[in-house]
Tab-separated table of C-alpha atoms and ligand atoms in Angstrom:
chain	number	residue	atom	x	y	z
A	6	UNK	CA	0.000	0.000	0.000
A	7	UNK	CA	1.556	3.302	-0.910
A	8	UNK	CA	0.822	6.589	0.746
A	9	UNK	CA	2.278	10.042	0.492
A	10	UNK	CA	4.428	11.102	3.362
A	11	UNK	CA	4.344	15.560	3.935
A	12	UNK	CA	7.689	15.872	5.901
A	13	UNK	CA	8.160	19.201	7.853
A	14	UNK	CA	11.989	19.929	8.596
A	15	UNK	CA	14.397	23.009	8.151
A	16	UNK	CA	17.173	21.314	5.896
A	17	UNK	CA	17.563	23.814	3.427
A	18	UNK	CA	21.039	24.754	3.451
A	19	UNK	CA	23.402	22.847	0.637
A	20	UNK	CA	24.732	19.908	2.583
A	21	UNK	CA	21.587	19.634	4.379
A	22	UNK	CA	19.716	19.445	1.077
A	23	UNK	CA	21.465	16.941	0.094
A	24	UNK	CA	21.434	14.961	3.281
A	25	UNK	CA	17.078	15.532	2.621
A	26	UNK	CA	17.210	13.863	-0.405
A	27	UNK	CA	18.528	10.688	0.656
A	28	UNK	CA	15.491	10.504	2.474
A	29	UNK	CA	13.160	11.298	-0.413
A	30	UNK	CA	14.895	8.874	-2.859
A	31	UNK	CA	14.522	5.920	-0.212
A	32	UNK	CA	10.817	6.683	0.561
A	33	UNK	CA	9.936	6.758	-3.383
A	34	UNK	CA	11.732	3.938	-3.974
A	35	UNK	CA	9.453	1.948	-2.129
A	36	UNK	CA	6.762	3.371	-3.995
A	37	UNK	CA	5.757	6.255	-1.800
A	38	UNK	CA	5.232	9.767	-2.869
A	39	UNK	CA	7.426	12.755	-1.186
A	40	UNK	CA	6.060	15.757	-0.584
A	41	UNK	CA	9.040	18.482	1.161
A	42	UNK	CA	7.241	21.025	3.729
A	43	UNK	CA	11.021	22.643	4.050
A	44	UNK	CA	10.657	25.968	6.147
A	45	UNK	CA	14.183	28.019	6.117
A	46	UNK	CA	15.903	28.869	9.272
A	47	UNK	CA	19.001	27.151	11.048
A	48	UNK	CA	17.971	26.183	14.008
A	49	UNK	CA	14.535	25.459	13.123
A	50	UNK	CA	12.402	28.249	15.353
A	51	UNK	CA	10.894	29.463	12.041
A	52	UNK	CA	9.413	25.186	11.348
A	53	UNK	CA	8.520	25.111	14.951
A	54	UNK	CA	6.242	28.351	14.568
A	55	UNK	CA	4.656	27.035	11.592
A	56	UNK	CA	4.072	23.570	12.110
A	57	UNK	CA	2.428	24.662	15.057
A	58	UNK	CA	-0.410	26.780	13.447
A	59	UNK	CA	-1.085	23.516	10.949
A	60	UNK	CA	-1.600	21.281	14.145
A	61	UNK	CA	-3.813	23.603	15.640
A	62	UNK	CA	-5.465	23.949	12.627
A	63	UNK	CA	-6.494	20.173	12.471
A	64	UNK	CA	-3.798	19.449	9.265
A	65	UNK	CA	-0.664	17.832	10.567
A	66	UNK	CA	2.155	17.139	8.059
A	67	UNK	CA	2.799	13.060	7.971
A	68	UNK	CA	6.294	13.438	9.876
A	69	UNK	CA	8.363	16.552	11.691
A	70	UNK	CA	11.531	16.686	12.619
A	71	UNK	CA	11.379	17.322	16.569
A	72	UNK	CA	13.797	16.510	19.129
A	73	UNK	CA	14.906	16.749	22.566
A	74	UNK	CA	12.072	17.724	24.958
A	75	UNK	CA	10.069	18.957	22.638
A	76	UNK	CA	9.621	15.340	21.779
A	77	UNK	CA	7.497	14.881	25.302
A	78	UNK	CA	5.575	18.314	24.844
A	79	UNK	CA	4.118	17.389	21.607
A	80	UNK	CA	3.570	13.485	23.256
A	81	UNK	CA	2.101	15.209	25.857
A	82	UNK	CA	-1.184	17.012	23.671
A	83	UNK	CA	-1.767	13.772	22.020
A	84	UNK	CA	-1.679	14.236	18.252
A	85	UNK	CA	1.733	11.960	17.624
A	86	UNK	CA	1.573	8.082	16.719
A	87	UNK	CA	2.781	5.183	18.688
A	88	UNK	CA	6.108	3.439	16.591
A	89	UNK	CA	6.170	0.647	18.793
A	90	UNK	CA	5.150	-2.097	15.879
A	91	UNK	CA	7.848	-0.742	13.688
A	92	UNK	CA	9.997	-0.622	16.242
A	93	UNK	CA	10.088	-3.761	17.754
A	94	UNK	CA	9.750	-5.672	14.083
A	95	UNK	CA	13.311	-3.299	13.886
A	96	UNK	CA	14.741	-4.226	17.055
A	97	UNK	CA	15.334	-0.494	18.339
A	98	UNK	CA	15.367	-1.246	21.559
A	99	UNK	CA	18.984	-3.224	20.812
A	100	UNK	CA	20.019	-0.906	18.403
A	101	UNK	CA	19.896	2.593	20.463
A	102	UNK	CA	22.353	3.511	23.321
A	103	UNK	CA	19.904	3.424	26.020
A	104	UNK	CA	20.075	6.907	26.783
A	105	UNK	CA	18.647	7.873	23.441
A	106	UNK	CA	16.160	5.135	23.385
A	107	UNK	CA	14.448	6.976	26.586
A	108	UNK	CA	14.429	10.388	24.841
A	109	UNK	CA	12.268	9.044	21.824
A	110	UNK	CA	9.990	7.478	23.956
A	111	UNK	CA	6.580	8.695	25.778
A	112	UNK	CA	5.163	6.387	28.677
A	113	UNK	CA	7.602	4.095	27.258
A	114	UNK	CA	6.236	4.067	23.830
A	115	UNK	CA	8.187	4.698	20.839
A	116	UNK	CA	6.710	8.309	19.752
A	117	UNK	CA	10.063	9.929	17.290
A	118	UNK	CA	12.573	7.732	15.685
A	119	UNK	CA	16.350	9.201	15.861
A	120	UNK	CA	18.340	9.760	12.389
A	121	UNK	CA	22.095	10.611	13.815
A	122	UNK	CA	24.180	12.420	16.320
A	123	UNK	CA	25.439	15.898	15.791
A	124	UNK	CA	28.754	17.421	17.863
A	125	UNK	CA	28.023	20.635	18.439
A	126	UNK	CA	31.178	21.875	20.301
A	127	UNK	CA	33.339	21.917	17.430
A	128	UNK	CA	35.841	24.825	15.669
A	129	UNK	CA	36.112	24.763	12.394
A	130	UNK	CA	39.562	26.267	10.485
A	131	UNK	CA	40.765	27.484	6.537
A	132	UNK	CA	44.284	25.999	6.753
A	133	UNK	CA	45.004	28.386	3.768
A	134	UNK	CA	43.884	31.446	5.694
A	135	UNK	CA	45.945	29.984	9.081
A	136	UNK	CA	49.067	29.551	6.578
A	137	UNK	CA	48.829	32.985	5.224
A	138	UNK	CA	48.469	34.169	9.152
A	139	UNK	CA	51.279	32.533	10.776
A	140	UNK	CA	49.003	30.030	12.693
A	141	UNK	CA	50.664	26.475	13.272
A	142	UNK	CA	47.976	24.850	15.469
A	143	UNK	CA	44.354	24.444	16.164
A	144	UNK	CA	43.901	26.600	19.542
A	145	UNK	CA	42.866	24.173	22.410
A	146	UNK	CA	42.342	26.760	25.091
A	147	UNK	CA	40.801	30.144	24.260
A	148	UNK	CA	44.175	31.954	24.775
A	149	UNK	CA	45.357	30.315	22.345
A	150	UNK	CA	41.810	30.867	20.136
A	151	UNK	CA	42.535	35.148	20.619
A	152	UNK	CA	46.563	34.723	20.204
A	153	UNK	CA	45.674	33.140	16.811
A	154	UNK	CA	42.839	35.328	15.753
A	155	UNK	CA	45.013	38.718	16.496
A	156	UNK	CA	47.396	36.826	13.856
A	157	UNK	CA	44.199	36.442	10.696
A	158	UNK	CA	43.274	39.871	12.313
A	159	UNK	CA	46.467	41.609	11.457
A	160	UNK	CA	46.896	39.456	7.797
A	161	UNK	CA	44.020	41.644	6.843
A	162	UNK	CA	41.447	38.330	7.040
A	163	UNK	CA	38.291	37.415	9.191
A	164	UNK	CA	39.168	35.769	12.454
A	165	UNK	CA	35.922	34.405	13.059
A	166	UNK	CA	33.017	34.159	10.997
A	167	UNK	CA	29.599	34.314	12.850
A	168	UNK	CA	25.964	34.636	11.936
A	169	UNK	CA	24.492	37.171	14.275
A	170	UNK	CA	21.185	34.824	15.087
A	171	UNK	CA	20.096	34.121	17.831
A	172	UNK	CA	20.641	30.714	18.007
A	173	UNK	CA	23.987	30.961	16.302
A	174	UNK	CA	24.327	33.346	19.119
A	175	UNK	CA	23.804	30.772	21.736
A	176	UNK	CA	25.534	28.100	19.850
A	177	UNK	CA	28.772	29.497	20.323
A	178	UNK	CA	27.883	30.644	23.889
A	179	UNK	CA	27.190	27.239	25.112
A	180	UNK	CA	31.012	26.020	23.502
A	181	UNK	CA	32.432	29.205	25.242
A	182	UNK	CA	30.775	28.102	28.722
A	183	UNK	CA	31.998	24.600	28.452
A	184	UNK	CA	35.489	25.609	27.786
A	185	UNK	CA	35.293	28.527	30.189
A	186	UNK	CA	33.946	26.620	32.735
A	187	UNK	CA	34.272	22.244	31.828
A	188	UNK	CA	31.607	19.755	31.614
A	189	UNK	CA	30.163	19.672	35.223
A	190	UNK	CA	29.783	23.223	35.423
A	191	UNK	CA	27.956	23.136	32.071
A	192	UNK	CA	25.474	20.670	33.671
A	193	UNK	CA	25.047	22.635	36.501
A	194	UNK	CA	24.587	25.724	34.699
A	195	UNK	CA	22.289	24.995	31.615
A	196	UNK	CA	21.326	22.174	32.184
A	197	UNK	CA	19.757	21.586	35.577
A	198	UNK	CA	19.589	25.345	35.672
A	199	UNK	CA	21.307	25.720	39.457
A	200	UNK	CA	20.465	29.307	40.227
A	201	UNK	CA	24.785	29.050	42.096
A	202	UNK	CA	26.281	28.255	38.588
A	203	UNK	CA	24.084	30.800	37.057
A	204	UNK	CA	25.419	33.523	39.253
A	205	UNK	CA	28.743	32.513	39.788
A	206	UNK	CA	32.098	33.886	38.585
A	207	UNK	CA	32.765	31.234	36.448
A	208	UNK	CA	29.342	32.531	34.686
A	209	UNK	CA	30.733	36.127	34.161
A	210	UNK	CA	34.241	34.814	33.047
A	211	UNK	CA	32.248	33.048	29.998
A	212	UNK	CA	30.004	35.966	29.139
A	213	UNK	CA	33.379	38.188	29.357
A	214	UNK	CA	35.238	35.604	27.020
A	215	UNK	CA	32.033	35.310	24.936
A	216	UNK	CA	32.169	39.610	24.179
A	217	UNK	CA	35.642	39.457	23.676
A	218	UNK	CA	34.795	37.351	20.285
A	219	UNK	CA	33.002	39.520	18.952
A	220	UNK	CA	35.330	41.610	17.840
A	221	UNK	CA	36.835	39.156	15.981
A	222	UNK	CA	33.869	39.140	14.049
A	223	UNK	CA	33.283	40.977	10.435
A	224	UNK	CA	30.766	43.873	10.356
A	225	UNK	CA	28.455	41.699	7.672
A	226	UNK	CA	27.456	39.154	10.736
A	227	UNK	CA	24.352	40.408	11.838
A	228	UNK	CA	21.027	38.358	10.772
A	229	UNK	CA	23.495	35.797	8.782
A	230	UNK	CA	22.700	32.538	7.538
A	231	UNK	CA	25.157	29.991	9.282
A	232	UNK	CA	25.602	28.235	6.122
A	233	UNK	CA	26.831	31.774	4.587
A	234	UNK	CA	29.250	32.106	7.509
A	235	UNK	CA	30.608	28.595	6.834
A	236	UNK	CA	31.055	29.641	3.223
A	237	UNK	CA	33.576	32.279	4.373
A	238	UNK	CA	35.692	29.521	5.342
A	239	UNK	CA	35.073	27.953	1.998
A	240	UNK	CA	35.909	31.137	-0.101
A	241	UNK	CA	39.118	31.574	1.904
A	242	UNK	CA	38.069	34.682	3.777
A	243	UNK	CA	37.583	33.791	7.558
A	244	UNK	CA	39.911	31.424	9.628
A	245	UNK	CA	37.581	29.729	12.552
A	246	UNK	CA	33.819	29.415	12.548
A	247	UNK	CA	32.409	28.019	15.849
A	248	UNK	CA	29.413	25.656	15.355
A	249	UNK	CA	27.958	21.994	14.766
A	250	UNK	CA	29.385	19.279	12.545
A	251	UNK	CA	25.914	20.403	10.054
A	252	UNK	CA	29.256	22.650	8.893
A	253	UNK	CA	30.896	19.873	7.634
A	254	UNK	CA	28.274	19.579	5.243
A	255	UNK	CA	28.858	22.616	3.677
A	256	UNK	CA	32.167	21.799	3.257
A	257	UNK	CA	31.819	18.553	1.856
A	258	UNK	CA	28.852	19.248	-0.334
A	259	UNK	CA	31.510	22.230	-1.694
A	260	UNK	CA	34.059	19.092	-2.461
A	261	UNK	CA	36.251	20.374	0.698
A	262	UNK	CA	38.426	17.339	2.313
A	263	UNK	CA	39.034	17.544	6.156
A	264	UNK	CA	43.035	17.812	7.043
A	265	UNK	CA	43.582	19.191	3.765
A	266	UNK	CA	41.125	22.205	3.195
A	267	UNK	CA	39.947	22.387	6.788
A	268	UNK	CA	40.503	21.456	10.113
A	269	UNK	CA	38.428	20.195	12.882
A	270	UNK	CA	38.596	20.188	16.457
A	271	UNK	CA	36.954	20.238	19.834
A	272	UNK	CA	35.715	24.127	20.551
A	273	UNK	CA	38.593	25.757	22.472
A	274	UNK	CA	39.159	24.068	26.413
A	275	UNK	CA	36.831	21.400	25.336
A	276	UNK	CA	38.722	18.208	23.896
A	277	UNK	CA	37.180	16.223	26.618
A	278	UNK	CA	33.585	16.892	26.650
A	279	UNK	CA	31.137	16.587	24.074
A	280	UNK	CA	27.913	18.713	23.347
A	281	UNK	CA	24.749	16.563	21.476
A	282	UNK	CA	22.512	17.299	19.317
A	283	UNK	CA	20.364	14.580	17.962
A	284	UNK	CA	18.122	14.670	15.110
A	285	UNK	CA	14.755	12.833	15.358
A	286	UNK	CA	11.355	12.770	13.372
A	287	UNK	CA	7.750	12.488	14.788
A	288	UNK	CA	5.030	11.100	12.754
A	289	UNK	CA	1.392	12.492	13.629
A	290	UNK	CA	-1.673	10.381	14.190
A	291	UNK	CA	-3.303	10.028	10.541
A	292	UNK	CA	-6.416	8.349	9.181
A	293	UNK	CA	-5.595	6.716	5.910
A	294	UNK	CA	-4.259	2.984	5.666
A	295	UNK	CA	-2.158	4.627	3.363
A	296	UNK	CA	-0.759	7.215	5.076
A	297	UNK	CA	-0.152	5.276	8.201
A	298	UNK	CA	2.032	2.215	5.994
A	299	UNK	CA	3.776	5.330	4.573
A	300	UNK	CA	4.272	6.698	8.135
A	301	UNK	CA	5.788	2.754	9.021
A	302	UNK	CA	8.213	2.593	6.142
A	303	UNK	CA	9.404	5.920	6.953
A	304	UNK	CA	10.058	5.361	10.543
A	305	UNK	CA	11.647	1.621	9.690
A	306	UNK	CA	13.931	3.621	6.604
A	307	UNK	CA	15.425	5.960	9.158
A	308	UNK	CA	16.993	3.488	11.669
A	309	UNK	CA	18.088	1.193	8.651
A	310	UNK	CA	21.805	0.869	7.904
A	311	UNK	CA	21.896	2.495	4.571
A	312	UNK	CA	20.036	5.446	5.435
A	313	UNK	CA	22.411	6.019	8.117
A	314	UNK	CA	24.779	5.772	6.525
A	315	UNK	CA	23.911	7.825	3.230
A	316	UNK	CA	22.466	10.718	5.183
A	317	UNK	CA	25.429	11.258	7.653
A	318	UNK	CA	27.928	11.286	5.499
A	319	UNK	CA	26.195	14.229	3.544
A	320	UNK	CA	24.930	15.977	7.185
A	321	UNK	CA	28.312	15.867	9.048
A	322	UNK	CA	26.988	13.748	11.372
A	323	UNK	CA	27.458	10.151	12.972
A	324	UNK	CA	25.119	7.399	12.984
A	325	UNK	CA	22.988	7.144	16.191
A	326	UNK	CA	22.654	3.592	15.100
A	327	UNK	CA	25.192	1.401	17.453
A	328	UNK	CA	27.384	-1.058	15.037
A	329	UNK	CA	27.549	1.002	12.671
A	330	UNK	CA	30.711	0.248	10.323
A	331	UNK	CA	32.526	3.701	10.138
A	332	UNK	CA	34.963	3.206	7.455
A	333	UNK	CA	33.423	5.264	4.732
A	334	UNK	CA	33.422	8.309	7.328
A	335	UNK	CA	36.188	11.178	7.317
A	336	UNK	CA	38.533	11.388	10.211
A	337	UNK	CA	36.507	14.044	12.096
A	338	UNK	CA	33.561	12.076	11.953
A	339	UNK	CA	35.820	9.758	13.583
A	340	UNK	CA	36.962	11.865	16.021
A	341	UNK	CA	32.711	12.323	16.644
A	342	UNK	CA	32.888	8.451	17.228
A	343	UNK	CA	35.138	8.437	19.252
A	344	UNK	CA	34.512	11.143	21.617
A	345	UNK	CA	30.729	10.400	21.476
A	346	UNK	CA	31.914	7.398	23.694
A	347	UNK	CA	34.787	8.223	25.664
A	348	UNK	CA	33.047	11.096	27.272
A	349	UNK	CA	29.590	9.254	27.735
A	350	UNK	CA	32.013	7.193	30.340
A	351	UNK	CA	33.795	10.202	31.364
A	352	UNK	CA	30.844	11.446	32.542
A	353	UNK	CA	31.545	14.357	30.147
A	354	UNK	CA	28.798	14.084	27.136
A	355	UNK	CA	26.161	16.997	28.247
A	356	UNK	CA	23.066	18.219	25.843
A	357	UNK	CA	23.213	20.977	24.064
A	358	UNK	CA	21.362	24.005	25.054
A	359	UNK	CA	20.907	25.345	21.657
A	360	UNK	CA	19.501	22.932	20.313
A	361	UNK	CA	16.933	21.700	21.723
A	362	UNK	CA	18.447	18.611	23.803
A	363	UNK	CA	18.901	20.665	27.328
A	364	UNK	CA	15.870	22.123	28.789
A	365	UNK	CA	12.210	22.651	27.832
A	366	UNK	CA	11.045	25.076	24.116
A	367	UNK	CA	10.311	27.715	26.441
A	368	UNK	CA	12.957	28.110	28.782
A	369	UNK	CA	15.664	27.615	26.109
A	370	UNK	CA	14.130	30.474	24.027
A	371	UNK	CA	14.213	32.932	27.135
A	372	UNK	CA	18.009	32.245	27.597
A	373	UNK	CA	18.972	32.584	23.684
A	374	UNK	CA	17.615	35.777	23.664
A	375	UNK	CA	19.165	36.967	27.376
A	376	UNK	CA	22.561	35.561	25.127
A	377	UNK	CA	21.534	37.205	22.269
A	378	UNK	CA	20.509	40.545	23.613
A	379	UNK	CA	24.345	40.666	25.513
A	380	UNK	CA	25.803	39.658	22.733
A	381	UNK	CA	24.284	42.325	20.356
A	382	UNK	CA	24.558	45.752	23.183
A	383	UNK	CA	27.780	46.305	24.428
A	384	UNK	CA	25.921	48.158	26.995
A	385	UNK	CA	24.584	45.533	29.094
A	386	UNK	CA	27.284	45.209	31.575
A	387	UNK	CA	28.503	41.533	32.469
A	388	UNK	CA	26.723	41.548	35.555
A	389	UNK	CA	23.814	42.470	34.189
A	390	UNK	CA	23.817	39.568	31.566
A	391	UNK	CA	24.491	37.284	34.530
A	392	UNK	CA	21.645	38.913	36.022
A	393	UNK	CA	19.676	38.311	32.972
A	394	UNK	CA	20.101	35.149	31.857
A	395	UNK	CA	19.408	33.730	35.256
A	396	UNK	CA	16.175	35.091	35.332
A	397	UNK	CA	15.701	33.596	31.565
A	398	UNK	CA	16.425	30.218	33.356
A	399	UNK	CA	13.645	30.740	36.038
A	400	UNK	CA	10.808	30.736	32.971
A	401	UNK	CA	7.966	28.391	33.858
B	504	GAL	C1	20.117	22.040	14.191
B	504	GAL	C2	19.780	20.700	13.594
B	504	GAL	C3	20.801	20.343	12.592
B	504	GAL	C4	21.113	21.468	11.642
B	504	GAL	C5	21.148	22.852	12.294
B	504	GAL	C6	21.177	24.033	11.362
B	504	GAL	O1	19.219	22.381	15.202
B	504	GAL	O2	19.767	19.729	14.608
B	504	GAL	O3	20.394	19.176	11.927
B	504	GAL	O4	20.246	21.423	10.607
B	504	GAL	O5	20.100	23.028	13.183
B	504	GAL	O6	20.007	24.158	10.630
């Protein structure tokens, strides 16, 4: 029985694109007809907003990407379908690190089915612009990160290149706090939302490191696209960009090889910890026998083998899939890998904040635009940013 399968997501950028239509071509080969509800926006607020108003108006797309908590909010009003056939005909249960697993379920029912595993602490470098600059090494500790960028400064190039969004904003907040401050504090901080961490020095030493980038930053950033700030990099015109492995998929969709193009490494006082992100799609309840055996083969295509293994090596991402052989995957993928596990048993993997993983929609939009807002006036005094984005964390 075929069906047609209306997929909401915000993968509109080139490598993301192409990550999509791995998707489509699996679902129509077994005879199922795509439709793409793409809405633009990193980050995906803009999707969020819209797929909203077609819930509420009674019309539900087949499938969404939604992750994190959001997951258990949407679980929560009732409208998503139970994946528990698929799912156990799959054998998810043995296939997901148990940790996931819990996140994609709702009263222990299989509501979202996960597609991969995003690093989000991660600095990206031009090792033509660092050549022309005089810098030797990827900086591991943010003195090193402003020793370097005074280098690209003075070669007349762009240390950083940032998208002035909000959640680009955030994104490179949250790698700033977690080398500012280490794993534990990050936890304590923004994740369990301690009102101590949130006032504490170490706090005001990562909003004070977190200013001092921006003047590293070109005056073109505000209201970029990430995906344009990436393509600095590409062009040869900026030296670092701060953000998630989805950057590697600019690079690779533009034919750029890691170690010889670019560099990768863990964000600046970071090499031990590891910030997720992990991409997962929820299928709402539907009438049609049709719709609901497209819904199935969907779900079932995204946890099989070749789609995880097509679709991350476009997205820059890993498999969330565990057995997964790796050897197709580029060496900072397999840095991903391996750091994925090491710091799950150091005790060091932590959500990320940004993106959804972290704390609940609504609280995670009041603190990206306390970040934001500090980031964009130079007049809101550290303090008063501390002051701010503890109160952001205090949202019901
Ligand atoms: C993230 C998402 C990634 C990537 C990025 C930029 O939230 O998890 O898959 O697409 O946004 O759009």
């Amino acid at each position: 029985m075929a069906g047609e399968v209306e997929v909401l997501h915000w993968w509109t950028s080139g490598g993301e694109a192409r990550a999509m239509a791995e998707l489509k071509k699996t679902m129509q080969a077994q005879g199922h007809s795509w439709k793409d509800f793409a809405v633009a926006g990193g980050g995906g607020d803009n999707a969020m907003t819209v797929l909203k108003s077609r819930v509420i108006a009674g019309n539900p797309p087949a499938a969404a990407q939604i992750k994190g908590p959001a997951i258990q909010e949407w679980a929560n009003e009732g409208v998503l379908a139970n994946l528990d056939a698929t799912a156990k005909a799959e054998k998810w249960d043995s296939l997901l690190p148990p940790v996931v697993a819990n996140g994609m379920k709702y009263r222990g029912s299989y509501v979202a089915a996960p597609v991969n595993v995003h690093r989000v602490n991660w600095i990206w470098a031009n090792t033509s612009v660092l050549k022309k600059a005089g810098v030797a090494a990827m900086p591991r500790t943010w003195d090193e990160f402003f020793a370097a960028a005074d280098k690209v400064k003075k070669a007349g190039l762009i240390p950083l290149a940032h998208g002035g969004q909000n959640w680009q904003d955030l994104t490179v907040f949250e790698s700033v706090l977690l080398g500012v401050g280490g794993p534990k504090f990050y936890q304590d901080a923004l994740v369990k939302l301690d009102p101590a961490a949130l006032s504490s020095p170490t706090m005001a030493k990562s909003l004070e490191t977190f200013r001092r980038l921006k003047a590293y930053t070109d005056p073109a950033a505000p209201g970029r696209d990430w995906n344009l700030a990436t393509a600095l990099l590409i062009q040869n015109k900026a030296a670092f960009q701060i953000m998630g492995d989805w950057a590697k998929g600019e690079f690779s969709a533009a034919g750029k090889l890691p170690g010889k193009d670019y560099l990768c490494a863990a964000a600046p006082g970071s090499t031990n910890a590891y910030t997720f992100n992990l991409d997962s799609f929820v299928m709402f309840k539907l009438k049609s026998a049709g719709a609901q055996q497209a819904q199935a083969d969907l779900a079932a295509a995204l946890m099989g083998t070749t789609f995880q293994q097509t679709f991350n090596l476009s997205k820059g991402s890993i498999p969330v899939r565990l057995g997964m052989d790796m050897s197709k995957f580029d060496d900072c993928a397999k840095l991903s890998a391996r750091d994925f596990a090491t710091s799950g048993r150091a005790g060091s993997l932590v959500p990320s904040i940004s993106h959804g993983m972290a704390v609940k929609p609504a609280i995670e939009g009041a603190i990206k635009d306390a970040v934001s807002q500090f980031w964009n006036n130079d007049k809101i005094s550290v303090a008063d940013g501390v002051k701010s984005i503890a109160k952001a964390a205090a949202t019901q």
